[in-house]
């Protein structure tokens, strides 16, 4: 006989959200799990759900290893998705027989999903004397609000326990320094999120303002855009040479979103030394940065080593000359005293 370890839980969701229900059963042999649905319409009866149902909005993942687990997820919810969801489990051999009735009936566990019409959230950004005021206002009807949160890059910036439909957040500084996606979250069941975008033209910066490369090697110059929204097109120019393109053969440009990279093959001291300009453009404008490239001779790396060798040679030469110039009859003091004592004894 099959039995449930975990049953699905009833949930509230907003239209356009997604929902996930989980079910787990044990038995010997391992039971099969099915999902069934009954809508809120009085005339509607239970219908089995399968992977790919409802215009491929329904996904079912099941595993049968020691015991049975099954997860059903429904994306882009509508009001018609509200209703009773039923997890059924059975390990009777005749459970799916077309004519025979199973000896052991399917066991069932139910959960209600309530899909609520998503309220509209109006958002604003106001600039005032080096301040940015972000605000959200939710339309009625809406669930009971118990507080608000402001979130940026998954970090909570501010929160309160007010019940109002209006909430705001103030940022000190210029918008170029604080661009990005900010979320106003209304604490309710379910939570309701609004999105406030601070959008600016690209604030392009060079990864390094000055780059060095050896003659014959590949030079790599990089620029990035830390601001929002992302760059839609990048370009590279060189002082006195104009636009650089991949088709030229020596230049390879790789750009993706907020980063661009220029590779210069077989660096040449005369041709490649100089200033390079990277330019990024989005729907709000463009921005650029300068990278200075210096190309060194291949022998440049040897100069420090050759300098040390030269110093050693000079030192050895000085010692050699000093030793040569010493008087040949010069003897240490100890031997001179010994000679005097011996001569005294002879007398």
Coordinates of N, CA and C in Angstrom, one line a residue, residues 33-184:
X33 N 3.0 8.3 -9.4 CA 2.3 9.6 -9.0 C 1.7 10.2 -10.2
X34 N 0.4 10.7 -10.0 CA -0.3 11.4 -11.1 C -0.8 12.8 -10.5
X35 N -1.0 13.8 -11.4 CA -1.5 15.0 -11.0 C -2.9 15.3 -11.7
X36 N -3.9 15.7 -10.9 CA -5.2 16.0 -11.4 C -5.7 17.4 -11.0
X37 N -6.6 17.9 -11.8 CA -7.1 19.3 -11.5 C -8.6 19.4 -11.6
X38 N -9.2 20.2 -10.7 CA -10.6 20.5 -10.8 C -10.7 22.0 -10.6
X39 N -11.3 22.7 -11.6 CA -11.4 24.1 -11.6 C -12.5 24.6 -10.7
X40 N -12.7 25.9 -10.5 CA -13.7 26.5 -9.7 C -15.1 26.5 -10.3
X41 N -15.2 26.2 -11.6 CA -16.5 26.1 -12.2 C -17.3 24.9 -11.7
X42 N -18.6 25.1 -11.2 CA -19.3 24.0 -10.6 C -19.5 22.8 -11.6
X43 N -19.5 23.1 -12.9 CA -19.7 22.0 -13.8 C -18.4 21.2 -14.2
X44 N -17.3 21.8 -13.7 CA -16.0 21.2 -14.1 C -15.7 20.0 -13.2
X45 N -15.1 18.9 -13.9 CA -14.7 17.7 -13.2 C -13.2 17.5 -13.2
X46 N -12.7 16.6 -12.4 CA -11.3 16.4 -12.4 C -10.7 15.9 -13.7
X47 N -9.6 16.5 -14.1 CA -9.0 16.1 -15.4 C -7.5 15.9 -15.1
X48 N -6.9 14.9 -15.7 CA -5.5 14.6 -15.5 C -4.6 15.6 -16.2
X49 N -3.5 16.0 -15.5 CA -2.5 17.0 -16.1 C -1.3 16.2 -16.5
X50 N -0.7 16.6 -17.6 CA 0.5 16.0 -18.1 C 1.6 17.0 -18.4
X51 N 2.8 16.6 -18.6 CA 3.9 17.5 -19.0 C 3.6 18.1 -20.3
X52 N 3.6 19.4 -20.4 CA 3.3 20.1 -21.7 C 1.9 20.6 -21.8
X53 N 1.1 20.3 -20.8 CA -0.3 20.7 -20.9 C -0.4 22.3 -20.8
X54 N -1.6 22.8 -21.1 CA -1.9 24.2 -21.1 C -0.9 25.0 -21.9
X55 N -0.8 24.7 -23.1 CA 0.1 25.4 -24.1 C 1.5 25.4 -23.5
X56 N 1.9 24.2 -23.0 CA 3.3 24.0 -22.5 C 3.6 24.8 -21.3
X57 N 2.6 25.3 -20.6 CA 2.9 26.0 -19.3 C 3.0 25.1 -18.2
X58 N 2.6 23.8 -18.3 CA 2.7 22.8 -17.2 C 3.9 22.0 -17.5
X59 N 4.7 21.9 -16.4 CA 5.9 21.0 -16.4 C 5.8 20.0 -15.2
X60 N 6.0 18.7 -15.5 CA 6.0 17.7 -14.4 C 7.3 17.0 -14.4
X61 N 8.0 17.0 -13.3 CA 9.2 16.2 -13.1 C 9.0 15.2 -12.1
X62 N 9.3 13.9 -12.4 CA 9.1 12.8 -11.4 C 10.3 11.9 -11.4
X63 N 10.6 11.4 -10.2 CA 11.7 10.4 -10.0 C 11.2 9.2 -9.2
X64 N 11.7 8.0 -9.6 CA 11.3 6.8 -8.9 C 12.5 6.1 -8.5
X65 N 13.0 6.4 -7.3 CA 14.2 5.8 -6.8 C 14.1 5.6 -5.3
X66 N 13.9 4.4 -4.8 CA 13.6 4.1 -3.4 C 12.2 4.5 -3.1
X67 N 11.8 5.7 -3.4 CA 10.4 6.2 -3.3 C 10.1 7.1 -4.4
X68 N 8.9 7.6 -4.5 CA 8.4 8.4 -5.6 C 8.4 9.9 -5.2
X69 N 8.9 10.7 -6.1 CA 8.8 12.2 -5.9 C 8.3 12.8 -7.2
X70 N 7.4 13.8 -7.1 CA 6.9 14.5 -8.3 C 6.7 16.0 -8.0
X71 N 7.1 16.8 -9.0 CA 6.9 18.3 -8.9 C 6.1 18.7 -10.1
X72 N 5.1 19.5 -9.9 CA 4.4 20.1 -11.0 C 4.5 21.6 -10.9
X73 N 4.9 22.3 -12.0 CA 5.1 23.7 -12.0 C 4.2 24.3 -13.2
X74 N 3.6 25.4 -12.9 CA 2.8 26.1 -13.9 C 3.2 27.5 -14.1
X75 N 3.6 27.9 -15.3 CA 4.2 29.2 -15.6 C 3.1 30.2 -16.1
X76 N 3.3 31.5 -16.0 CA 2.5 32.5 -16.5 C 1.0 32.3 -16.2
X77 N 0.7 32.2 -14.9 CA -0.6 31.9 -14.4 C -1.7 32.8 -14.8
X78 N -2.9 32.3 -15.0 CA -4.1 33.1 -15.3 C -5.1 32.7 -14.3
X79 N -6.3 33.4 -14.3 CA -7.3 33.2 -13.4 C -7.9 31.7 -13.6
X80 N -7.8 31.2 -14.8 CA -8.3 29.8 -15.1 C -7.5 28.8 -14.4
X81 N -6.3 29.1 -13.9 CA -5.5 28.1 -13.2 C -5.8 28.0 -11.8
X82 N -6.7 28.8 -11.3 CA -7.2 28.7 -9.9 C -8.0 27.4 -9.8
X83 N -7.9 26.7 -8.6 CA -8.6 25.5 -8.4 C -7.9 24.5 -7.5
X84 N -8.5 23.3 -7.5 CA -7.9 22.2 -6.7 C -7.0 21.3 -7.5
X85 N -5.8 21.2 -7.0 CA -4.8 20.3 -7.6 C -4.6 19.1 -6.7
X86 N -4.6 17.9 -7.3 CA -4.6 16.6 -6.5 C -3.5 15.8 -6.9
X87 N -2.7 15.4 -5.9 CA -1.6 14.4 -6.2 C -2.2 13.0 -5.8
X88 N -2.1 12.1 -6.8 CA -2.6 10.7 -6.6 C -1.4 9.8 -6.7
X89 N -1.4 8.8 -5.8 CA -0.4 7.7 -5.8 C -1.0 6.4 -5.7
X90 N -0.4 5.4 -6.4 CA -0.9 4.0 -6.3 C 0.2 3.1 -6.8
X91 N 0.3 1.9 -6.2 CA 1.3 0.9 -6.7 C 0.5 -0.4 -7.0
X92 N -0.8 -0.4 -7.2 CA -1.6 -1.5 -7.6 C -1.2 -1.9 -9.0
X93 N -0.9 -3.1 -9.4 CA -0.6 -3.5 -10.7 C -1.7 -3.2 -11.8
X94 N -2.9 -3.1 -11.3 CA -4.1 -2.9 -12.2 C -4.5 -1.4 -12.2
X95 N -3.6 -0.5 -11.7 CA -4.1 0.9 -11.4 C -4.5 1.6 -12.7
X96 N -3.8 1.2 -13.9 CA -4.1 1.9 -15.1 C -4.8 1.0 -16.1
X97 N -5.3 -0.1 -15.7 CA -6.0 -1.1 -16.6 C -7.3 -0.5 -17.1
X98 N -7.6 -0.7 -18.3 CA -8.8 0.0 -19.0 C -10.1 -0.7 -18.5
X99 N -10.1 -2.0 -18.2 CA -11.3 -2.6 -17.8 C -11.4 -3.1 -16.3
X100 N -10.2 -3.6 -15.8 CA -10.2 -4.0 -14.4 C -10.2 -2.9 -13.4
X101 N -10.8 -3.0 -12.4 CA -10.8 -2.0 -11.3 C -9.6 -2.4 -10.4
X102 N -8.8 -1.4 -9.9 CA -7.7 -1.7 -9.0 C -8.2 -2.2 -7.7
X103 N -7.5 -3.2 -7.1 CA -7.8 -3.7 -5.8 C -7.6 -2.6 -4.7
X104 N -6.5 -1.9 -4.9 CA -6.2 -0.8 -4.0 C -6.4 0.5 -4.7
X105 N -7.3 1.4 -4.1 CA -7.6 2.6 -4.8 C -6.4 3.6 -4.7
X106 N -6.5 4.6 -5.6 CA -5.5 5.7 -5.5 C -5.6 6.5 -4.3
X107 N -4.5 6.7 -3.6 CA -4.6 7.6 -2.4 C -4.4 9.1 -3.0
X108 N -5.0 10.1 -2.3 CA -5.1 11.4 -2.8 C -4.7 12.4 -1.8
X109 N -4.0 13.5 -2.3 CA -3.6 14.6 -1.4 C -3.9 15.9 -2.2
X110 N -4.6 16.8 -1.6 CA -5.1 18.0 -2.4 C -4.5 19.3 -1.9
X111 N -4.4 20.3 -2.8 CA -3.9 21.6 -2.5 C -4.7 22.6 -3.4
X112 N -5.1 23.8 -2.8 CA -5.8 24.8 -3.5 C -4.7 25.8 -4.0
X113 N -4.9 26.3 -5.3 CA -4.1 27.4 -5.8 C -5.1 28.5 -6.1
X114 N -4.8 29.7 -5.5 CA -5.7 30.9 -5.7 C -4.8 31.8 -6.5
X115 N -5.3 32.1 -7.7 CA -4.6 33.1 -8.6 C -5.4 34.4 -8.6
X116 N -4.7 35.5 -8.0 CA -5.3 36.8 -7.9 C -4.9 37.7 -9.0
X117 N -5.8 38.5 -9.5 CA -5.4 39.5 -10.5 C -4.3 40.4 -10.0
X118 N -3.3 40.5 -10.8 CA -2.1 41.4 -10.4 C -2.5 42.9 -10.5
X119 N -2.4 43.6 -9.3 CA -2.7 45.0 -9.3 C -1.6 45.8 -10.1
X120 N -1.9 46.9 -10.6 CA -1.0 47.7 -11.4 C -0.2 48.6 -10.4
X121 N 1.1 48.7 -10.7 CA 2.0 49.5 -9.9 C 2.6 50.6 -10.8
X122 N 2.3 51.9 -10.4 CA 2.9 53.0 -11.1 C 4.2 53.5 -10.5
X123 N 5.2 53.7 -11.3 CA 6.5 54.0 -10.7 C 7.0 55.4 -11.3
X124 N 7.8 56.0 -10.5 CA 8.3 57.3 -10.8 C 9.8 57.5 -10.4
X125 N 10.6 58.3 -11.1 CA 11.9 58.7 -10.6 C 12.0 60.2 -10.8
X126 N 12.2 60.9 -9.7 CA 12.3 62.4 -9.7 C 13.7 62.8 -9.3
X127 N 14.4 63.6 -10.1 CA 15.7 64.2 -9.8 C 15.5 65.5 -9.2
X128 N 16.2 65.8 -8.0 CA 16.1 67.1 -7.4 C 17.4 67.3 -6.6
X129 N 18.2 68.3 -7.0 CA 19.4 68.8 -6.3 C 20.3 67.6 -5.8
X130 N 20.9 66.9 -6.7 CA 21.7 65.7 -6.3 C 21.0 64.7 -5.4
X131 N 19.7 64.6 -5.7 CA 18.9 63.5 -5.0 C 18.0 62.8 -6.1
X132 N 17.8 61.6 -5.8 CA 16.9 60.8 -6.7 C 15.8 60.2 -5.8
X133 N 14.6 60.5 -6.1 CA 13.4 60.0 -5.3 C 12.7 59.0 -6.2
X134 N 12.7 57.7 -5.7 CA 12.1 56.6 -6.4 C 10.7 56.4 -5.7
X135 N 9.7 56.1 -6.4 CA 8.4 55.9 -5.8 C 7.6 54.9 -6.5
X136 N 6.7 54.2 -5.8 CA 5.8 53.2 -6.3 C 4.4 53.4 -5.7
X137 N 3.4 53.3 -6.5 CA 2.0 53.4 -6.0 C 1.1 52.3 -6.6
X138 N 0.5 51.5 -5.7 CA -0.2 50.3 -6.2 C -1.7 50.6 -6.3
X139 N -2.3 50.1 -7.3 CA -3.7 50.3 -7.6 C -4.6 49.4 -6.8
X140 N -5.8 49.8 -6.6 CA -6.8 48.9 -5.9 C -7.6 48.1 -7.0
X141 N -8.1 47.0 -6.7 CA -8.0 46.3 -5.4 C -6.6 45.6 -5.2
X142 N -6.2 45.4 -4.0 CA -4.9 44.7 -3.8 C -5.0 44.0 -2.4
X143 N -4.2 43.0 -2.2 CA -4.2 42.3 -0.9 C -3.8 43.2 0.3
X144 N -4.1 42.8 1.5 CA -3.7 43.6 2.6 C -2.2 43.8 2.7
X145 N -1.7 45.0 2.8 CA -0.3 45.3 2.8 C 0.2 45.5 4.3
X146 N 1.3 44.8 4.6 CA 1.8 44.9 6.0 C 3.2 45.5 6.1
X147 N 3.7 46.0 4.9 CA 5.0 46.7 5.0 C 5.6 46.8 3.5
X148 N 6.7 47.4 3.5 CA 7.4 47.7 2.2 C 8.9 47.4 2.3
X149 N 9.5 47.0 1.2 CA 11.0 46.8 1.1 C 11.4 47.5 -0.2
X150 N 12.6 48.0 -0.2 CA 13.3 48.5 -1.4 C 14.5 47.6 -1.6
X151 N 14.7 47.0 -2.8 CA 15.8 46.1 -3.0 C 16.6 46.5 -4.3
X152 N 17.9 46.4 -4.2 CA 18.8 46.6 -5.4 C 19.9 45.6 -5.3
X153 N 20.0 44.9 -6.4 CA 21.1 43.8 -6.5 C 21.0 42.8 -5.4
X154 N 19.7 42.4 -5.0 CA 19.4 41.4 -4.0 C 19.8 41.9 -2.6
X155 N 20.0 43.2 -2.5 CA 20.3 43.8 -1.1 C 19.2 44.7 -0.7
X156 N 18.7 44.5 0.6 CA 17.6 45.3 1.1 C 18.2 46.7 1.5
X157 N 17.7 47.7 0.8 CA 18.1 49.1 1.1 C 17.3 49.7 2.2
X158 N 16.0 49.4 2.3 CA 15.2 50.0 3.3 C 13.9 49.2 3.4
X159 N 13.3 49.2 4.6 CA 12.1 48.5 4.8 C 11.3 49.1 5.9
X160 N 9.9 49.0 5.9 CA 9.1 49.5 6.9 C 7.9 48.6 7.1
X161 N 7.0 49.0 8.0 CA 5.8 48.2 8.3 C 4.5 49.0 8.0
X162 N 4.6 50.0 7.1 CA 3.5 50.8 6.8 C 2.5 50.0 5.9
X163 N 1.2 50.4 6.0 CA 0.2 49.7 5.2 C -0.2 50.4 4.0
X164 N 0.4 51.5 3.6 CA 0.0 52.4 2.5 C 0.2 51.8 1.1
X165 N -0.5 52.3 0.2 CA -0.4 51.9 -1.2 C 0.8 52.6 -1.9
X166 N 1.3 53.7 -1.2 CA 2.4 54.5 -1.8 C 3.7 54.2 -0.9
X167 N 4.8 54.1 -1.6 CA 6.1 54.0 -0.9 C 7.2 54.6 -1.8
X168 N 8.2 55.2 -1.1 CA 9.3 55.9 -1.8 C 10.6 55.6 -1.2
X169 N 11.7 55.9 -1.9 CA 13.1 55.7 -1.4 C 13.9 56.8 -2.0
X170 N 14.8 57.4 -1.2 CA 15.6 58.5 -1.6 C 17.1 58.1 -1.7
X171 N 17.7 58.5 -2.8 CA 19.1 58.2 -3.1 C 19.9 59.5 -3.1
X172 N 21.0 59.6 -2.3 CA 21.8 60.8 -2.3 C 22.8 60.6 -3.5
X173 N 22.9 61.6 -4.4 CA 23.9 61.5 -5.4 C 23.3 61.6 -6.8
X174 N 24.2 61.6 -7.8 CA 23.7 61.8 -9.2 C 23.3 60.4 -9.8
X175 N 22.4 60.5 -10.7 CA 21.8 59.2 -11.3 C 22.9 58.4 -12.0
X176 N 23.9 59.1 -12.6 CA 25.0 58.4 -13.3 C 25.7 57.4 -12.3
X177 N 25.7 57.7 -11.0 CA 26.4 56.9 -10.0 C 25.5 55.8 -9.4
X178 N 24.2 55.9 -9.7 CA 23.3 54.9 -9.1 C 22.4 54.3 -10.0
X179 N 22.8 54.1 -11.3 CA 21.9 53.5 -12.3 C 21.7 52.0 -11.9
X180 N 20.5 51.5 -12.4 CA 20.3 50.1 -12.2 C 18.8 49.8 -12.0
X181 N 18.5 48.6 -11.6 CA 17.1 48.1 -11.4 C 16.8 48.1 -9.9
X182 N 15.8 48.8 -9.5 CA 15.4 48.9 -8.1 C 14.0 48.3 -8.0
X183 N 13.8 47.5 -6.9 CA 12.5 46.8 -6.7 C 11.8 47.4 -5.5
X184 N 10.5 47.8 -5.6 CA 9.7 48.1 -4.5 C 8.8 46.8 -4.2

